[in-house]
């Protein structure tokens, strides 16, 4: 196989790369590999944070420069210089936030071309890239994983006609013009070499025909060499069958008679193919369960590790084999056992990594791998699987055409997890491949050891087919391995960021990638990994800081006025808040947060900051240069607050409609006056200044400066657009509001009373079911009466009926129509109803309320106990804000230290002010 493929890159003909022309791909690669090799010798380059661990040779062998380097890519700047367009403030750019459905496209063959621990399908990303960018624009994903963002960017130029038609029809329905089709350029970065190797192989072109032939040849040659290991005698005693898989069972001791019990043999019901919960001991008949028995161990000398190791005692229990196309099962016979014994005596292949697994969360906290006899990488594989993988890896590596060699490794590496002892036997499953428990190193009691042909025999053809229809093009993607907080590209050079970072403690990427990376001999530097990991002493604050540094880098490289989409998938409110604080501190302004309602098939805007059980999509933008410049000139004045609002409103959608039929107009939660206040306040706080305008003043002046309709604030031209839509679609769907704290309780009541001014006895039965399950622990929400009293007005029957009640009653009661506001019948019906005050009255109420809240905050200040177990969030927020305004950082810190962790971590506003107060104090301000 060596000679056959040594020529593909040499014969490619002239190629252009980063502005230079080379006689062939081979020459291009040689040129840039030389540059990379020189760079690797530079100690300063190797000291870059997040630099993977591996020798120069190993890094070079994985890389295909300039398109891919298994270390920070030194050619990124050149890529941007060559393909990017410098930021030009005079170029008009305006987009509304666009949400995505992260669940589409999971059955697409491209999505399934290579498994990664978590993935966002490229088809979910394509509409966003089309929406935010133009062909040729540069997209960045700093946590790119397997590189689906890259596939999406290139797919914008390769989408088939049917897809284009479908998308354009859908967009037309939403009132959007057709997108500009055409590939975008993409920069993909990830900390993990295992991830970037997948990303590169899916985004940098390879010779598909050469690969298809080579992958077949590889398996054939491996079969010729080690096929004897997978032969078994058929029941006729003479025909040779080919083993597809062997089921290994752990051996236990019966607690009654101490006899050895082969778990699979005894517990597997041959007919139903189920593992029985209880079964009799084959020696004494005692009733057994897995839990009742004791695991037995073998002690063996491990020459590679240089010591005796204890491994769970395993015996083969079942062989599945084929003769021709027919499949059979058998219990291993003496011949099978002697073949296995022979294999056990062979030396381990050189390609098989024999390194010790460093202590990590995945082996020490979540799964005690040493209890399963795994302390070194080679312990993941039984002897035959070790020989098979070693042989395949060696063959792939022997291919002298570098690009085909990498494609072959990409193919062989797909057998690593499934060939390890992590692969479970699932008797009821159809195929026994890739049956490891995802996201964890878990060694099952019954392991299915698969043959190479069974594991990836059909994969080569499948990959060839996939990459014949999707052909990445050279120069469209560039892949780098390093930390997202240090992407070596020019400031203000990126047109759009799509990113799906790790969320808290979900998946330990570096730990999990260690298994595959050890084969490549290049492993992740896990220090900058953005993750919550008790073992590495990374808690939520460390995670937040790591994420913030990455967002700061995104902010630096993104062009002003441009967008970033962040996909969030974690159900913990604290992690959600950490992300929001990190985003805002980095300078981004959040314009929309949505969750897909899988049952309704529609998007829900997320208003509450408590636990979120769905994948969220955050659309955030980098404010344009004008706003920042004006702020730098004028500082934190009321004018700059209104300047912010003006700029922010421009970024929000004017109209949102549901996708179902009949269509409904959606209430845009980001246009809510209070939400706008929060965004404005965060922006000032992130600039380290005071918020120049109080909530009551802001809320009173907002409708004077802008236009307010249906509880939403618009710019004049946006209102025209909204009203046009309103005339066409009169139905307005209210955003779903969950009552989780005092603020959301007030919002819920506001919504309710806007639609229906009501008496207390009408409100009560509707309000009560809203609180309860969503309420946070330790949170005091005032009683309904107090909420009404503090935030709303009640008509006591004297004077004219307020217009809010009047218009409600006359719309809903025929007999009350066209009556004067002082009409006794109307007055009688209106009496005792609560209603939402108009802006001037609201101002007075708000001021009164703030005073009360601050008074209550004084009580917290004088609290002398250790922990404030129950607290009223609104009091804390108002108090923290006031303390921040008077630079009283000590108060913020001392109260924060007395609050339970969740109270602080689950509230974005408290957390931000606490973080900043800490920074200010540390800075000695
Ligand atoms: C949720 S995954 C991304 C998956 C990706 N969307 C895909 O479709 O394959 C998050 C990735 O972030 C990477 N990561 C963690 N910390 C990082 C850091 N500081 N810089 C860059 N990447 C990091 C992990 O290695 C992991 O691959």
Short mmCIF file of N, CA, C and O and ligand atoms in Angstrom, two decimals, residues 111 116-122 125 141-149 189-193 195-196 202 482-486 498-503 507 509-510 513 517 524 526-531 546-547 550 554 567 569, ligand 1:
data_model
loop_
_atom_site.label_atom_id
_atom_site.label_comp_id
_atom_site.label_asym_id
_atom_site.label_seq_id
_atom_site.Cartn_x
_atom_site.Cartn_y
_atom_site.Cartn_z
N UNK A 111 -23.45 14.53 9.41
CA UNK A 111 -23.45 14.64 10.88
C UNK A 111 -22.89 13.36 11.49
O UNK A 111 -22.22 13.36 12.52
N UNK A 116 -18.51 12.56 17.90
CA UNK A 116 -17.81 13.35 18.91
C UNK A 116 -18.76 13.42 20.10
O UNK A 116 -19.95 13.18 19.96
N UNK A 117 -18.22 13.78 21.28
CA UNK A 117 -19.04 13.64 22.50
C UNK A 117 -20.34 14.43 22.44
O UNK A 117 -21.38 13.98 22.90
N UNK A 118 -20.28 15.66 21.91
CA UNK A 118 -21.52 16.41 21.67
C UNK A 118 -21.29 17.15 20.36
O UNK A 118 -20.18 17.56 20.07
N UNK A 119 -22.34 17.31 19.61
CA UNK A 119 -22.20 17.99 18.33
C UNK A 119 -23.43 18.84 18.03
O UNK A 119 -24.53 18.46 18.41
N UNK A 120 -23.22 19.95 17.35
CA UNK A 120 -24.36 20.69 16.80
C UNK A 120 -24.38 20.38 15.31
O UNK A 120 -23.39 20.60 14.62
N UNK A 121 -25.48 19.84 14.80
CA UNK A 121 -25.50 19.46 13.38
C UNK A 121 -25.27 20.67 12.47
O UNK A 121 -25.75 21.77 12.76
N UNK A 122 -24.55 20.43 11.38
CA UNK A 122 -24.26 21.55 10.47
C UNK A 122 -25.55 22.16 9.91
O UNK A 122 -25.64 23.36 9.70
N UNK A 125 -26.79 24.95 11.83
CA UNK A 125 -25.98 26.17 11.83
C UNK A 125 -26.11 26.94 10.50
O UNK A 125 -26.01 28.17 10.47
N UNK A 141 -15.28 29.78 14.97
CA UNK A 141 -15.76 28.97 16.08
C UNK A 141 -14.54 28.55 16.89
O UNK A 141 -13.71 27.78 16.41
N UNK A 142 -14.44 29.09 18.09
CA UNK A 142 -13.25 28.83 18.92
C UNK A 142 -13.35 27.57 19.73
O UNK A 142 -12.36 27.10 20.30
N UNK A 143 -14.55 27.02 19.86
CA UNK A 143 -14.76 25.74 20.57
C UNK A 143 -15.32 24.76 19.55
O UNK A 143 -16.40 24.19 19.73
N UNK A 144 -14.61 24.59 18.47
CA UNK A 144 -15.20 23.98 17.27
C UNK A 144 -15.45 22.49 17.36
O UNK A 144 -16.17 21.94 16.52
N UNK A 145 -14.86 21.80 18.34
CA UNK A 145 -15.06 20.36 18.44
C UNK A 145 -14.76 19.68 17.12
O UNK A 145 -13.70 19.89 16.50
N UNK A 146 -15.74 18.93 16.62
CA UNK A 146 -15.53 18.17 15.38
C UNK A 146 -15.70 19.03 14.12
O UNK A 146 -15.70 18.49 13.02
N UNK A 147 -15.89 20.32 14.30
CA UNK A 147 -15.84 21.24 13.15
C UNK A 147 -17.13 21.35 12.35
O UNK A 147 -17.09 21.66 11.16
N UNK A 148 -18.27 21.16 13.03
CA UNK A 148 -19.53 21.23 12.28
C UNK A 148 -19.79 22.65 11.75
O UNK A 148 -20.43 22.82 10.72
N UNK A 149 -19.28 23.67 12.46
CA UNK A 149 -19.46 25.04 11.98
C UNK A 149 -18.76 25.20 10.63
O UNK A 149 -19.24 25.93 9.75
N UNK A 189 -11.24 26.39 15.83
CA UNK A 189 -10.23 26.21 16.87
C UNK A 189 -10.79 25.34 17.97
O UNK A 189 -11.97 25.43 18.30
N UNK A 190 -9.97 24.50 18.53
CA UNK A 190 -10.37 23.73 19.71
C UNK A 190 -9.11 23.42 20.50
O UNK A 190 -8.01 23.33 19.96
N UNK A 191 -9.32 23.24 21.81
CA UNK A 191 -8.19 22.95 22.69
C UNK A 191 -7.65 21.54 22.45
O UNK A 191 -6.48 21.26 22.69
N UNK A 192 -8.52 20.68 21.98
CA UNK A 192 -8.16 19.26 21.92
C UNK A 192 -7.71 18.82 20.53
O UNK A 192 -8.44 18.98 19.54
N UNK A 193 -6.51 18.22 20.44
CA UNK A 193 -6.05 17.72 19.14
C UNK A 193 -6.98 16.65 18.56
O UNK A 193 -7.13 16.57 17.34
N UNK A 195 -10.15 16.61 18.73
CA UNK A 195 -11.26 17.32 18.10
C UNK A 195 -10.81 17.97 16.80
O UNK A 195 -11.46 17.82 15.76
N UNK A 196 -9.67 18.65 16.84
CA UNK A 196 -9.27 19.38 15.63
C UNK A 196 -8.88 18.41 14.51
O UNK A 196 -9.01 18.74 13.33
N UNK A 202 -12.66 16.72 8.19
CA UNK A 202 -13.97 16.95 7.58
C UNK A 202 -14.02 18.26 6.80
O UNK A 202 -14.98 18.49 6.06
N UNK A 482 -5.69 25.02 20.14
CA UNK A 482 -5.23 25.89 21.23
C UNK A 482 -6.43 26.41 21.99
O UNK A 482 -7.55 25.94 21.79
N UNK A 483 -6.16 27.37 22.86
CA UNK A 483 -7.28 27.85 23.67
C UNK A 483 -7.99 29.02 22.98
O UNK A 483 -7.35 29.87 22.34
N UNK A 484 -9.31 29.05 23.18
CA UNK A 484 -10.13 30.07 22.52
C UNK A 484 -9.85 31.46 23.08
O UNK A 484 -10.27 32.45 22.50
N UNK A 485 -9.15 31.53 24.22
CA UNK A 485 -8.87 32.86 24.73
C UNK A 485 -7.60 33.45 24.11
O UNK A 485 -7.14 34.51 24.49
N UNK A 486 -7.06 32.70 23.14
CA UNK A 486 -5.86 33.24 22.50
C UNK A 486 -5.85 32.80 21.04
O UNK A 486 -5.16 31.87 20.66
N UNK A 498 -19.97 31.66 15.59
CA UNK A 498 -20.93 30.65 16.05
C UNK A 498 -20.17 29.78 17.02
O UNK A 498 -19.07 29.30 16.71
N UNK A 499 -20.74 29.53 18.20
CA UNK A 499 -19.95 28.77 19.16
C UNK A 499 -20.80 27.96 20.13
O UNK A 499 -21.88 28.37 20.50
N UNK A 500 -20.25 26.83 20.50
CA UNK A 500 -20.95 25.88 21.36
C UNK A 500 -19.95 25.41 22.42
O UNK A 500 -19.35 24.35 22.30
N UNK A 501 -19.72 26.26 23.44
CA UNK A 501 -18.66 25.93 24.41
C UNK A 501 -19.07 24.83 25.37
O UNK A 501 -20.24 24.43 25.38
N UNK A 502 -18.15 24.33 26.17
CA UNK A 502 -18.54 23.34 27.17
C UNK A 502 -19.39 24.03 28.22
O UNK A 502 -19.12 25.19 28.55
N UNK A 503 -20.37 23.35 28.73
CA UNK A 503 -21.23 23.99 29.72
C UNK A 503 -21.07 23.37 31.08
O UNK A 503 -21.64 22.32 31.36
N UNK A 507 -19.50 17.51 30.29
CA UNK A 507 -18.62 16.55 29.62
C UNK A 507 -17.18 16.94 29.87
O UNK A 507 -16.83 18.12 29.73
N UNK A 509 -14.15 16.91 28.28
CA UNK A 509 -13.61 16.67 26.93
C UNK A 509 -12.15 16.22 26.97
O UNK A 509 -11.78 15.24 26.31
N UNK A 510 -11.33 16.95 27.70
CA UNK A 510 -9.89 16.62 27.69
C UNK A 510 -9.69 15.19 28.21
O UNK A 510 -8.92 14.42 27.64
N UNK A 513 -10.93 12.74 25.55
CA UNK A 513 -10.15 12.74 24.31
C UNK A 513 -8.77 12.12 24.49
O UNK A 513 -8.09 11.79 23.53
N UNK A 517 -6.26 10.62 21.68
CA UNK A 517 -5.05 11.43 21.51
C UNK A 517 -3.78 10.64 21.81
O UNK A 517 -2.74 10.86 21.20
N UNK A 524 -4.19 16.88 24.85
CA UNK A 524 -4.68 18.22 25.22
C UNK A 524 -3.93 18.77 26.43
O UNK A 524 -3.67 18.05 27.39
N UNK A 526 -4.87 20.50 29.34
CA UNK A 526 -6.20 20.73 29.92
C UNK A 526 -6.26 21.96 30.82
O UNK A 526 -7.34 22.32 31.29
N UNK A 527 -5.14 22.63 31.05
CA UNK A 527 -5.18 23.76 32.00
C UNK A 527 -6.22 24.81 31.62
O UNK A 527 -7.02 25.21 32.45
N UNK A 528 -6.23 25.26 30.36
CA UNK A 528 -7.24 26.29 30.05
C UNK A 528 -8.61 25.73 29.69
O UNK A 528 -9.47 26.49 29.21
N UNK A 529 -8.85 24.46 29.91
CA UNK A 529 -10.15 23.90 29.52
C UNK A 529 -11.26 24.58 30.32
O UNK A 529 -11.20 24.65 31.56
N UNK A 530 -12.25 25.07 29.61
CA UNK A 530 -13.36 25.79 30.25
C UNK A 530 -14.36 24.76 30.75
O UNK A 530 -15.20 24.29 29.98
N UNK A 531 -14.27 24.44 31.99
CA UNK A 531 -15.04 23.32 32.51
C UNK A 531 -15.14 23.44 34.03
O UNK A 531 -14.29 24.06 34.65
N UNK A 546 -12.71 31.55 32.95
CA UNK A 546 -12.17 30.99 31.70
C UNK A 546 -13.06 31.37 30.52
O UNK A 546 -12.59 31.78 29.46
N UNK A 547 -14.36 31.25 30.74
CA UNK A 547 -15.30 31.60 29.66
C UNK A 547 -15.20 33.09 29.35
O UNK A 547 -15.26 33.49 28.20
N UNK A 550 -12.37 33.81 27.14
CA UNK A 550 -12.64 33.39 25.75
C UNK A 550 -13.59 34.39 25.08
O UNK A 550 -13.39 34.76 23.92
N UNK A 554 -13.21 36.69 21.71
CA UNK A 554 -14.22 36.77 20.65
C UNK A 554 -14.57 38.24 20.38
O UNK A 554 -14.71 38.67 19.25
N UNK A 567 -24.57 28.57 21.70
CA UNK A 567 -25.53 27.51 22.02
C UNK A 567 -25.25 27.07 23.45
O UNK A 567 -24.10 26.82 23.81
N UNK A 569 -26.26 24.42 26.52
CA UNK A 569 -27.05 23.24 26.90
C UNK A 569 -26.63 22.73 28.27
O UNK A 569 -25.66 22.00 28.38
C1 LIG B 1 -19.58 21.37 23.14
S1 LIG B 1 -18.05 20.98 22.45
C2 LIG B 1 -18.15 21.59 20.84
C3 LIG B 1 -18.74 20.60 19.90
C4 LIG B 1 -18.91 21.16 18.51
N1 LIG B 1 -19.98 22.13 18.46
C5 LIG B 1 -19.17 20.06 17.49
O1 LIG B 1 -20.17 20.16 16.77
O2 LIG B 1 -18.42 19.12 17.44
C6 LIG B 1 -16.99 22.06 23.30
C7 LIG B 1 -15.52 21.99 22.90
O3 LIG B 1 -14.80 23.00 23.59
C8 LIG B 1 -13.47 22.56 23.73
N2 LIG B 1 -12.80 23.43 24.74
C9 LIG B 1 -12.85 23.41 26.08
N3 LIG B 1 -12.14 24.42 26.60
C10 LIG B 1 -11.63 25.10 25.56
C11 LIG B 1 -10.81 26.26 25.44
N4 LIG B 1 -10.37 26.93 26.50
N5 LIG B 1 -10.51 26.68 24.20
C12 LIG B 1 -10.94 26.03 23.09
N6 LIG B 1 -11.70 24.93 23.16
C13 LIG B 1 -12.04 24.47 24.37
C14 LIG B 1 -13.60 21.10 24.07
O4 LIG B 1 -12.43 20.41 23.72
C15 LIG B 1 -14.80 20.69 23.21
O5 LIG B 1 -14.40 20.11 22.02
#
